[in-house]
PDB file of C-alpha atoms in Angstrom:
ATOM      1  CA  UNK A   5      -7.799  15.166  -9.446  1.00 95.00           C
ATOM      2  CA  UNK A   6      -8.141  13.054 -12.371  1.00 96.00           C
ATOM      3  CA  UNK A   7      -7.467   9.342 -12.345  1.00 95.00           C
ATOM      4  CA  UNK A   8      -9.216   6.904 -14.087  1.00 95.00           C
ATOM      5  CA  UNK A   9      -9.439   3.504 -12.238  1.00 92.00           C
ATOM      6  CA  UNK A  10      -5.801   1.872 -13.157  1.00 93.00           C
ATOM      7  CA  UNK A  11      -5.929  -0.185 -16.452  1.00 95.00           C
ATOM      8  CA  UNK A  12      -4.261  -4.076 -15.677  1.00 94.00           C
ATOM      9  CA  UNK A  13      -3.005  -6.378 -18.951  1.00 96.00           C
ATOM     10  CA  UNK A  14      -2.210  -9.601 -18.106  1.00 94.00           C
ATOM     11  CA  UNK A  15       1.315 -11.487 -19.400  1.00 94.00           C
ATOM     12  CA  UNK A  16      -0.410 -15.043 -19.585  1.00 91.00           C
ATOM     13  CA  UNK A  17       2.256 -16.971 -20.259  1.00 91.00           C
ATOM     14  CA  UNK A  18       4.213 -15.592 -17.324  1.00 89.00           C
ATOM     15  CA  UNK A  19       1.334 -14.973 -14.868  1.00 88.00           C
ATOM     16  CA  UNK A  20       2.294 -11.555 -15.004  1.00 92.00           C
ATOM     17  CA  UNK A  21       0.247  -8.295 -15.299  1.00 93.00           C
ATOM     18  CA  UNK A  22       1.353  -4.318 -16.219  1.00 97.00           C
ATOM     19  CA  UNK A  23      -0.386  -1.797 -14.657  1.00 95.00           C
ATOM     20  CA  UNK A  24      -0.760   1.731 -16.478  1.00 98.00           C
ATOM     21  CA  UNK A  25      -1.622   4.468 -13.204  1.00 97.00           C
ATOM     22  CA  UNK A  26      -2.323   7.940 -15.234  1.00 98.00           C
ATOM     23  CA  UNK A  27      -3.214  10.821 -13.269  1.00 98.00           C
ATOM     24  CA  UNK A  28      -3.320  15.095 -13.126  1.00 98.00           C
ATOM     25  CA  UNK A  29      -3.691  16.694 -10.166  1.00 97.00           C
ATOM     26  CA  UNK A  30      -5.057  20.752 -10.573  1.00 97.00           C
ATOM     27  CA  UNK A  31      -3.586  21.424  -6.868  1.00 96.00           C
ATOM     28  CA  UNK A  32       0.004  20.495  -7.863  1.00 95.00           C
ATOM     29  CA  UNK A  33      -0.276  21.045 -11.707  1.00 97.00           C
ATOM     30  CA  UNK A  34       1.529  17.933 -11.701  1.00 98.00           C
ATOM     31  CA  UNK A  35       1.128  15.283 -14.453  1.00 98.00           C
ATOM     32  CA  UNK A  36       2.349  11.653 -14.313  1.00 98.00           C
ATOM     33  CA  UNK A  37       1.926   8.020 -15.373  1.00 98.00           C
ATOM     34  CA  UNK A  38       2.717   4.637 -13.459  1.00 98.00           C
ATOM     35  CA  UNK A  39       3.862   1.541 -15.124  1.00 98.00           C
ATOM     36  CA  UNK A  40       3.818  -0.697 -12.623  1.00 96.00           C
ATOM     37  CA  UNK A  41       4.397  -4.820 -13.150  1.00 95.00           C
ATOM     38  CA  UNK A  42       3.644  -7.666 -11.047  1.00 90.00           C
ATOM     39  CA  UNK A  43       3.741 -10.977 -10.989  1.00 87.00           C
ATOM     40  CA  UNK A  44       2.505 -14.029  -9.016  1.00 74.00           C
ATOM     41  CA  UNK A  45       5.107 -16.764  -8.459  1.00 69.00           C
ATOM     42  CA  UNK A  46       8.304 -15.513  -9.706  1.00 67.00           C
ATOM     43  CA  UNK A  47      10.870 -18.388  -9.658  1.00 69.00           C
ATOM     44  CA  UNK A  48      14.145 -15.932  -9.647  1.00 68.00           C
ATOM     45  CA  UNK A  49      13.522 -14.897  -6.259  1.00 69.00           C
ATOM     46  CA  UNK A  50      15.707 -12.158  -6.422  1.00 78.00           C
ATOM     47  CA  UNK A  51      13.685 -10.055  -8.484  1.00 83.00           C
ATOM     48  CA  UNK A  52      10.791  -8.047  -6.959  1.00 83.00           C
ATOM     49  CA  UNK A  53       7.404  -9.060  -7.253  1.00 83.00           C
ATOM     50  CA  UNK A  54       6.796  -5.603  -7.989  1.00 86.00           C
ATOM     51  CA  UNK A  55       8.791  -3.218 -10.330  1.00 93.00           C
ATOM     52  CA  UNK A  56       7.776   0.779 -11.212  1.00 96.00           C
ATOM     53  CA  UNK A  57       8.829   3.082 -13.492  1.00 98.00           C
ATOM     54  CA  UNK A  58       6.959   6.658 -12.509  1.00 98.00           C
ATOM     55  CA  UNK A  59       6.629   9.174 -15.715  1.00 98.00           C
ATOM     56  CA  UNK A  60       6.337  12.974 -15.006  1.00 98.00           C
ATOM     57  CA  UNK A  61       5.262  15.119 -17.214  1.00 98.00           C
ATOM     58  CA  UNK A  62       5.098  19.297 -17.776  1.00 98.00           C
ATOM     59  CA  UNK A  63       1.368  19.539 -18.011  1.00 97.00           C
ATOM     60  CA  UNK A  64       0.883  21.995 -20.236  1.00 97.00           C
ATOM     61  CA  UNK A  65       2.563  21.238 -23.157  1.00 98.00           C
ATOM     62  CA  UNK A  66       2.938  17.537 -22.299  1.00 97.00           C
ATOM     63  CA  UNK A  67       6.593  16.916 -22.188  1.00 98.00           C
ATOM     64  CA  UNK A  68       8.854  14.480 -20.643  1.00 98.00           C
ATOM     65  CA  UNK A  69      10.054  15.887 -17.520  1.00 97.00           C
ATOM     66  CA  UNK A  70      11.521  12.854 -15.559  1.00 97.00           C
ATOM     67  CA  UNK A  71      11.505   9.087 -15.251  1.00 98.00           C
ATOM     68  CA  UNK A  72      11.266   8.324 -11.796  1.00 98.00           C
ATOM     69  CA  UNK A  73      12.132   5.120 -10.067  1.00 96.00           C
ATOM     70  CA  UNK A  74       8.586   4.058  -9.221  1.00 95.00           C
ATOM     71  CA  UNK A  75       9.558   1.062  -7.422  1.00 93.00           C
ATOM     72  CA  UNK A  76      10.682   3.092  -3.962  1.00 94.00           C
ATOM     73  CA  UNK A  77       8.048   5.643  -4.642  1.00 96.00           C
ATOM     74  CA  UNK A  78       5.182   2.922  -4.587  1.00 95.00           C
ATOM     75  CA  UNK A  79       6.827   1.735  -1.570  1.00 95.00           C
ATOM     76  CA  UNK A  80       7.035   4.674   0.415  1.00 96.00           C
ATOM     77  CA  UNK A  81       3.808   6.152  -0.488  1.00 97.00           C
ATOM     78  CA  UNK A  82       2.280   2.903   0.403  1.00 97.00           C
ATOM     79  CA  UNK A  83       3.129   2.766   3.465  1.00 98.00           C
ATOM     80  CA  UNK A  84       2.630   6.546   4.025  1.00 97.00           C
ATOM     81  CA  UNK A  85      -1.235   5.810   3.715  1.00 98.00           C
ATOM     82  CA  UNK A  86      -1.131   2.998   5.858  1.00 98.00           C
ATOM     83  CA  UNK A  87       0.489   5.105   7.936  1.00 98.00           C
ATOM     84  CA  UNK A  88      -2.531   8.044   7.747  1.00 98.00           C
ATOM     85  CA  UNK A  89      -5.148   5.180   8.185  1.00 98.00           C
ATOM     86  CA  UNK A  90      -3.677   3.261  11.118  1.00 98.00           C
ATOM     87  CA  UNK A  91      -3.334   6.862  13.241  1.00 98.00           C
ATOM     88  CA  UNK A  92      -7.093   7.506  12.599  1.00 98.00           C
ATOM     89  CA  UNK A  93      -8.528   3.798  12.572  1.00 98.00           C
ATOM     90  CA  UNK A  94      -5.878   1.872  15.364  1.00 97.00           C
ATOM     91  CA  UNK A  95      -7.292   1.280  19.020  1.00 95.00           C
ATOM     92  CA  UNK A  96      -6.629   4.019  21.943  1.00 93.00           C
ATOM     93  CA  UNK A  97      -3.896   1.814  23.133  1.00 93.00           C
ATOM     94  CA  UNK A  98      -1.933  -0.411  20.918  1.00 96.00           C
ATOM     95  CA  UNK A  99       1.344  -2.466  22.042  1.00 97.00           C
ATOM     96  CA  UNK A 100       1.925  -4.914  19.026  1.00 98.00           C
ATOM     97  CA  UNK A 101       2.167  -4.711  15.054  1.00 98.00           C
ATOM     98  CA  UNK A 102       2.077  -7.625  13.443  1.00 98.00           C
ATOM     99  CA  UNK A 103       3.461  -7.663  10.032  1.00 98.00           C
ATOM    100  CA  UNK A 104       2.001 -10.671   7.856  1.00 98.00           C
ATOM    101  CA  UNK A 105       5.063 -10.995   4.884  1.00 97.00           C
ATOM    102  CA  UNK A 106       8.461  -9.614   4.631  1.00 95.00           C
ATOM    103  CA  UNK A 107       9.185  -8.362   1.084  1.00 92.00           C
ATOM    104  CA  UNK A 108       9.513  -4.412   0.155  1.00 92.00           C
ATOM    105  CA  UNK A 109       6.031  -3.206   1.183  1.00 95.00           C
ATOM    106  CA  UNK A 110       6.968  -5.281   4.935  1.00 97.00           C
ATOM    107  CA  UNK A 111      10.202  -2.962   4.979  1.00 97.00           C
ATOM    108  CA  UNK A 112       8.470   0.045   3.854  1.00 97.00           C
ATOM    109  CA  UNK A 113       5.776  -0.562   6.396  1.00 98.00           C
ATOM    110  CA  UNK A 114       8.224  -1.435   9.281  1.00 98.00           C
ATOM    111  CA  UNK A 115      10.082   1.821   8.686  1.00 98.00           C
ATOM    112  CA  UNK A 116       7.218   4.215   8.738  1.00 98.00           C
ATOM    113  CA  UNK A 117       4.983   2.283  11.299  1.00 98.00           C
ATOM    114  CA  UNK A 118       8.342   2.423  14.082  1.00 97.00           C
ATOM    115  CA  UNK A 119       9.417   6.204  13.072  1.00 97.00           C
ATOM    116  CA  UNK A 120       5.239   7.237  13.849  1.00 97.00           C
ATOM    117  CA  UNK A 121       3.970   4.956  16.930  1.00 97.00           C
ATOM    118  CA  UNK A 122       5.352   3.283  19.505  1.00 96.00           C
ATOM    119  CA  UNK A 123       4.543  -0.240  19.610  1.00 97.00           C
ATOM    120  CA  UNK A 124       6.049  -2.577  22.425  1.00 97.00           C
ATOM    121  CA  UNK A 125       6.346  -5.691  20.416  1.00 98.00           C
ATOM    122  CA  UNK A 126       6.764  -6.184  16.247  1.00 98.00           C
ATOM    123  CA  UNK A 127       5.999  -9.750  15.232  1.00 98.00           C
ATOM    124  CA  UNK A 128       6.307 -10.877  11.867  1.00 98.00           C
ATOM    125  CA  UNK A 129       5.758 -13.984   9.638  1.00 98.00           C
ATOM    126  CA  UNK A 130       6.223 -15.371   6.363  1.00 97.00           C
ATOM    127  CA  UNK A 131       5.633 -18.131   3.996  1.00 94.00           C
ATOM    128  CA  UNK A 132       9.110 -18.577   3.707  1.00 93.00           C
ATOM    129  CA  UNK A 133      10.568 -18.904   7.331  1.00 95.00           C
ATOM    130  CA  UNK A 134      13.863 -17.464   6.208  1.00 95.00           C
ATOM    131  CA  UNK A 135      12.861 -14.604   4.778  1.00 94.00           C
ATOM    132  CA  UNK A 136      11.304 -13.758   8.105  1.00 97.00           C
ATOM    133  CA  UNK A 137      14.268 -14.374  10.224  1.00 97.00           C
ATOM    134  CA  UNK A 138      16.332 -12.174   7.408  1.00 97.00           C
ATOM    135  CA  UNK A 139      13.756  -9.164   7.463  1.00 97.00           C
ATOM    136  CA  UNK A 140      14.462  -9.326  11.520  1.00 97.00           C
ATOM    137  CA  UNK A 141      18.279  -9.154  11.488  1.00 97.00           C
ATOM    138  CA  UNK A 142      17.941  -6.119   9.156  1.00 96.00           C
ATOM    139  CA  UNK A 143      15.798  -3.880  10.207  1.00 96.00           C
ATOM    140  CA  UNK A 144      16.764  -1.373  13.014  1.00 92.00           C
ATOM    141  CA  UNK A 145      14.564  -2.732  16.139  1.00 94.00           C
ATOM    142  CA  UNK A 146      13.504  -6.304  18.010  1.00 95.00           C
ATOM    143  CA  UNK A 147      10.990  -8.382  15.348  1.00 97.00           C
ATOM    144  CA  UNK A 148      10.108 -11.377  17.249  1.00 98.00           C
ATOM    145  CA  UNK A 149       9.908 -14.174  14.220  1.00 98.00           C
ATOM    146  CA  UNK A 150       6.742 -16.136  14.526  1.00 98.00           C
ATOM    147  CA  UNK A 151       6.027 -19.845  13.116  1.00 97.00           C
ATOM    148  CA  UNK A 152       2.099 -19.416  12.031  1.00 97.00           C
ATOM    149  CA  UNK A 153       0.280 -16.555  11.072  1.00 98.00           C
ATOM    150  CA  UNK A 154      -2.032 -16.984  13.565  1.00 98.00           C
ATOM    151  CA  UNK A 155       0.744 -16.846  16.138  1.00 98.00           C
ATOM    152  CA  UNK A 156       1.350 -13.687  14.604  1.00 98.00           C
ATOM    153  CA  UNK A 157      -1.927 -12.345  14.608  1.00 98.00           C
ATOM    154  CA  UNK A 158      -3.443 -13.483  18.265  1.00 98.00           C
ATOM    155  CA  UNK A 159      -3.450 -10.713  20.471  1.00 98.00           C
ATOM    156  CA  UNK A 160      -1.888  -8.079  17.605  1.00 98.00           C
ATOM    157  CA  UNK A 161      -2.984  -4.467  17.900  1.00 98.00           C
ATOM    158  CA  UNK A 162      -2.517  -3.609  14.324  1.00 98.00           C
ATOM    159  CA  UNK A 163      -1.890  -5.800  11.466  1.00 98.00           C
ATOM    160  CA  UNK A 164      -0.156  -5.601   8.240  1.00 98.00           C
ATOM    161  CA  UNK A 165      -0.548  -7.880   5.381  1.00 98.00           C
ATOM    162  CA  UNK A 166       1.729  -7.154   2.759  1.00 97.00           C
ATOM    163  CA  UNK A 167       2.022 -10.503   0.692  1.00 95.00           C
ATOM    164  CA  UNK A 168       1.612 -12.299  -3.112  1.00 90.00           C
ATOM    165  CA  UNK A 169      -1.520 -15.060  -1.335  1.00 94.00           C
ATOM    166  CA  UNK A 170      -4.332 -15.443  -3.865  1.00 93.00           C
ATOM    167  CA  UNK A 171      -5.962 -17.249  -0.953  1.00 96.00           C
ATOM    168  CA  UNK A 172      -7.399 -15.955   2.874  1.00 98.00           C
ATOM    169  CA  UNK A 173      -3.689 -16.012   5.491  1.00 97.00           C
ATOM    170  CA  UNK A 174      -5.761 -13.828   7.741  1.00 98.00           C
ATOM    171  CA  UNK A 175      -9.074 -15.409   9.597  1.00 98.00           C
ATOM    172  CA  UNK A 176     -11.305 -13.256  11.650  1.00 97.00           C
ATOM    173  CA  UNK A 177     -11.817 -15.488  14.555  1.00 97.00           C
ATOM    174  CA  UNK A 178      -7.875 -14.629  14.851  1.00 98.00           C
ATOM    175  CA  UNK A 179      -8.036 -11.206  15.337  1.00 98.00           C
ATOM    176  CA  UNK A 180      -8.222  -9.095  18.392  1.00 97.00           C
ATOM    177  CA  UNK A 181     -11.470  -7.168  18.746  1.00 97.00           C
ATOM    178  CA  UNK A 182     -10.538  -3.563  17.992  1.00 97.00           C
ATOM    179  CA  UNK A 183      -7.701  -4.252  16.455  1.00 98.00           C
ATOM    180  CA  UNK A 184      -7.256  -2.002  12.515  1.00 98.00           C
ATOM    181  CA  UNK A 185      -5.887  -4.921   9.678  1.00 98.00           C
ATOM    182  CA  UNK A 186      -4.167  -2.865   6.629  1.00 98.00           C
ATOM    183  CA  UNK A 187      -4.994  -4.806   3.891  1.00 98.00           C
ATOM    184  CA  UNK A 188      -2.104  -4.121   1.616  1.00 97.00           C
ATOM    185  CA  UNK A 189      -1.977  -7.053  -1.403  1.00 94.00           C
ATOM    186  CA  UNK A 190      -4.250  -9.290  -3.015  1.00 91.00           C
ATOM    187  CA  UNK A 191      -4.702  -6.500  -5.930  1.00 90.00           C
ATOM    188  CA  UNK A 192      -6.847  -8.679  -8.295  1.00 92.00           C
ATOM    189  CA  UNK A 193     -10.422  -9.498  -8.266  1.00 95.00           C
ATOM    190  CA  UNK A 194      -9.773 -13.125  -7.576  1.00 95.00           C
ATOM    191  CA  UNK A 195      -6.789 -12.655  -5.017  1.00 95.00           C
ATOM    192  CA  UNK A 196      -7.684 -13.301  -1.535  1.00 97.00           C
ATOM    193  CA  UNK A 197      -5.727 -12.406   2.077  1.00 98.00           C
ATOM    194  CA  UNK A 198      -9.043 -11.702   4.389  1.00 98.00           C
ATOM    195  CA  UNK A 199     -11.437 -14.119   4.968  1.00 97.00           C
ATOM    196  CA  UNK A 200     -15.873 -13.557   4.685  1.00 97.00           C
ATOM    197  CA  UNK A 201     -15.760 -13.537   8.804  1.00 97.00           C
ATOM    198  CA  UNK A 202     -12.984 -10.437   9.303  1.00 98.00           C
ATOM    199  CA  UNK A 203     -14.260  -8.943   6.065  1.00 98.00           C
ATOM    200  CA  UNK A 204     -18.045  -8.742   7.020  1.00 95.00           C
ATOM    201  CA  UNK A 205     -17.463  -7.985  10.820  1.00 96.00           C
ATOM    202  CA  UNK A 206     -14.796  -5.475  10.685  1.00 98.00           C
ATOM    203  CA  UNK A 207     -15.632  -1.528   9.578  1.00 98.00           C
ATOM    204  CA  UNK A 208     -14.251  -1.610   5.697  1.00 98.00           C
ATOM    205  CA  UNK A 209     -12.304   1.698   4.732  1.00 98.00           C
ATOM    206  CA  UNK A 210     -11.074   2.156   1.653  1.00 98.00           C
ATOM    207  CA  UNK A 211      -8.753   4.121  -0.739  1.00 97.00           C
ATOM    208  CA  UNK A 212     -10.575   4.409  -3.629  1.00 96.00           C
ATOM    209  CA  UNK A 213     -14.352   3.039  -3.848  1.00 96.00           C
ATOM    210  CA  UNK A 214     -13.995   2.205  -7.526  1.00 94.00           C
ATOM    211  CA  UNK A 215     -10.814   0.426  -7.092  1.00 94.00           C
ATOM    212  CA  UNK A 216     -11.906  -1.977  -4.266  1.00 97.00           C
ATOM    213  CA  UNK A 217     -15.174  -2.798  -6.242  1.00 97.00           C
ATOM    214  CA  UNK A 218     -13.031  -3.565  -9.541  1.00 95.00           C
ATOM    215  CA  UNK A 219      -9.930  -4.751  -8.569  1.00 94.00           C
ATOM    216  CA  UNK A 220      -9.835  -6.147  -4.186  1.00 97.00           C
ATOM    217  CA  UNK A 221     -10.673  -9.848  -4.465  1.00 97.00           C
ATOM    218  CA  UNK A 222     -11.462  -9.433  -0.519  1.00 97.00           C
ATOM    219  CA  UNK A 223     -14.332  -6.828  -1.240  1.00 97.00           C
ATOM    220  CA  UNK A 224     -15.430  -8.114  -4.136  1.00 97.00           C
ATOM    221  CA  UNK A 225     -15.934 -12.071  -3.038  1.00 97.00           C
ATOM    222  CA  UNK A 226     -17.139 -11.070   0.232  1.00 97.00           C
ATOM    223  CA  UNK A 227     -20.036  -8.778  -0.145  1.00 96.00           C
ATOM    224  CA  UNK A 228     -18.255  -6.934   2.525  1.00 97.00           C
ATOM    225  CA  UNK A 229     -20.101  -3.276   2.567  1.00 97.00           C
ATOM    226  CA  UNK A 230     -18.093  -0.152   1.974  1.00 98.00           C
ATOM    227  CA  UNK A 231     -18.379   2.513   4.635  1.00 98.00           C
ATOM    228  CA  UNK A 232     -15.891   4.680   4.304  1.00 98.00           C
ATOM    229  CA  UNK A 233     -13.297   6.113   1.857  1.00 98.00           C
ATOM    230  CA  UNK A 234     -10.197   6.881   3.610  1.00 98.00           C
ATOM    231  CA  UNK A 235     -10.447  11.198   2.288  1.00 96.00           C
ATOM    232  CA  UNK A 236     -14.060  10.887   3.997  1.00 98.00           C
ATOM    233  CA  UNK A 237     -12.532  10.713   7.222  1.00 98.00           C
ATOM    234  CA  UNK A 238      -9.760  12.913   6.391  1.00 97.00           C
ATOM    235  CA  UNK A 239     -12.386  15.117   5.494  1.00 97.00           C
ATOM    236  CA  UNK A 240     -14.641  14.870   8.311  1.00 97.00           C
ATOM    237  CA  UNK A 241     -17.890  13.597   6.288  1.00 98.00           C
ATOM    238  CA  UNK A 242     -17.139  10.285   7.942  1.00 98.00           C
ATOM    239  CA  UNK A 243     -16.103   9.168  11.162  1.00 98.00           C
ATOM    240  CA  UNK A 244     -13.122   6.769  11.781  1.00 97.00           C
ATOM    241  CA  UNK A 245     -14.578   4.369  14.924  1.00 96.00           C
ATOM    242  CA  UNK A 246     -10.937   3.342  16.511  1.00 96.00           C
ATOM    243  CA  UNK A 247     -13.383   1.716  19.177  1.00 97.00           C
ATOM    244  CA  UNK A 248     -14.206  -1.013  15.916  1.00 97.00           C
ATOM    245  CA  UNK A 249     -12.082  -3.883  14.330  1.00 98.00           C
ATOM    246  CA  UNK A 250     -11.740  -1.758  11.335  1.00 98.00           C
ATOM    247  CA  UNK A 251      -9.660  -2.757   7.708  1.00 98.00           C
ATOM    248  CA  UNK A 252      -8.055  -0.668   5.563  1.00 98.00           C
ATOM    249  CA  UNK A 253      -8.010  -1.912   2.238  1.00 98.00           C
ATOM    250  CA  UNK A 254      -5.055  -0.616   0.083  1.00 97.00           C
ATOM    251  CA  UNK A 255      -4.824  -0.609  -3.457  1.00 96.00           C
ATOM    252  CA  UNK A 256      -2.801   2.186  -4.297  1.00 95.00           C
ATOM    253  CA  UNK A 257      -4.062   6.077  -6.457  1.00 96.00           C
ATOM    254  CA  UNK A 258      -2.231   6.810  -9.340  1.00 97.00           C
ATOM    255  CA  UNK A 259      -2.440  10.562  -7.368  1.00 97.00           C
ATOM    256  CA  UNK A 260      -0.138   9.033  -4.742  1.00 97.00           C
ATOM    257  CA  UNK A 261       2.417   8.780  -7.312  1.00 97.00           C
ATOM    258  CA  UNK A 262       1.797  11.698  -9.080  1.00 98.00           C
ATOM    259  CA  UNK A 263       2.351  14.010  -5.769  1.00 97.00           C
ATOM    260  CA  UNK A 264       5.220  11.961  -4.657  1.00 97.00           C
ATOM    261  CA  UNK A 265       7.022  12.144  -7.905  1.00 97.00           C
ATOM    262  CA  UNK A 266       6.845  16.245  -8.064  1.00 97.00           C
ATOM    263  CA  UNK A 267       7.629  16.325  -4.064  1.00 96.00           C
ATOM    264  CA  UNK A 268      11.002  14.307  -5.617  1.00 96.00           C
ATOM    265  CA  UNK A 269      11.471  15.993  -8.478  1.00 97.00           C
ATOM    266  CA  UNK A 270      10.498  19.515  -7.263  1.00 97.00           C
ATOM    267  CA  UNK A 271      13.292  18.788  -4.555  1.00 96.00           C
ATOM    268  CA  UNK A 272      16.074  17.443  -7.353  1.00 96.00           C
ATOM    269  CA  UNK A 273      15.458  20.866  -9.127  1.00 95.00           C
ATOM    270  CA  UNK A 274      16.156  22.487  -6.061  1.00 95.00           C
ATOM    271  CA  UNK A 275      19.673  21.266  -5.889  1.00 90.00           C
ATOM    272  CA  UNK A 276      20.631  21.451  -8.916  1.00 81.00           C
TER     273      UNK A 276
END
């Protein structure tokens, strides 16, 4: 695979930013770019924080093959890899997810997390209390609606945070020893959702090493050590330690795009 670490312009005046996610992968002979934009405090809350377009390309003469809605891809392949890391990294027995926001990564997340394990109780919370009690009438199960994140979080089994905070919502005298946190926003060097205490006495996987040391404010303010990649223990060169209050820190491979838009696109061709 080839994937340099993602390049990030910022839109000043809007306190925006556009991502550019390149990436080949030999395995799949598949070629793609992400252009992915985000921004911070949008004030039409009905558009997404987070909008994708996914370019595929044919790799060996380097035309346009497909434009790809990258907005559901980044969703679902996000929440794929939480999925991977939560079934190696979660305790033995765990009862209760707690999702910490409720935009498209919380839906994403929900979807996966319910079709995979079998949790007793889903809690959620949000900034904004009705977005919270909205995500909980949609969605196909019980989501008990919580006032506080810490609410949420006491007693949890598995944590989610999916949200725009530029500052710590998570605090490690919160959490549940043993419990696994997937650390899912906060994708700038300056964005916090994981305070020093949960970052420095939790086991820190990651995607991508260069990524969290470039662009996760939460790795890079805390001094937390690395000690894992997430392929490592796929691999077997690392172990996973379920037995541990372990993070996952999420910040998305331009290869996770690149293999999810040829899965799509391989399967369009098919039917047509």
């Amino acid at each position: 695979v080839v994937q340099p670490v993602r390049t990030v312009l910022p839109v000043p005046r809007h306190g925006g930013f556009l991502g550019v996610m390149p990436a080949y992968s030999a395995a799949d002979d598949a070629l793609t770019t992400k252009l992915v934009t985000f921004y911070e405090h949008l004030k039409d809350s009905s558009v997404p924080s987070h909008q994708a377009t996914v370019l595929l390309f044919e790799p060996s003469n380097g035309v346009l093959k497909a434009v790809l809605d990258g907005s559901v891809i980044t969703a679902k392949r996000t929440a794929a890899v939480s999925a991977i890391a939560t079934k190696l990294l979660m305790p033995a027995f765990a009862e209760v997810l707690c999702i910490l926001g409720a935009g498209v990564q919380a839906y994403s997340h929900y979807d996966i997390f319910t079709e995979l394990f079998t949790f007793k109780e889903v809690r959620i919370w949000n900034r904004t209390k009705e977005k919270a009690v909205k995500f909980a009438s949609s969605v196909s199960g019980p989501v008990r609606v919580c006032s506080s994140a810490r609410e949420a979080v006491t007693g949890a089994d598995v944590i989610v945070t999916v949200t725009m905070a530029t500052t710590p919502i998570l605090f490690g005298d919160w959490v549940k020893p043993g419990a696994h946190i997937n650390a899912v926003g906060a994708s700038r060097p300056d964005w916090r959702e994981l305070d020093d205490e949960l970052m420095k006495n939790s086991v820190l996987f990651v995607d991508s090493r260069d990524a969290a040391l470039t662009e996760s404010g939460d790795v890079i303010l805390s001094g937390a050590e690395i000690f894992a990649e997430l392929g490592e223990v796929l691999k077997g060169t690392k172990p996973a330690l379920p037995e541990k209050t372990t993070v996952f820190k999420s910040l998305g491979m331009a290869v996770e795009d690149t293999v999810a838009a040829k899965f799509v696109y391989d399967a369009w061709s098919a039917g047509n």
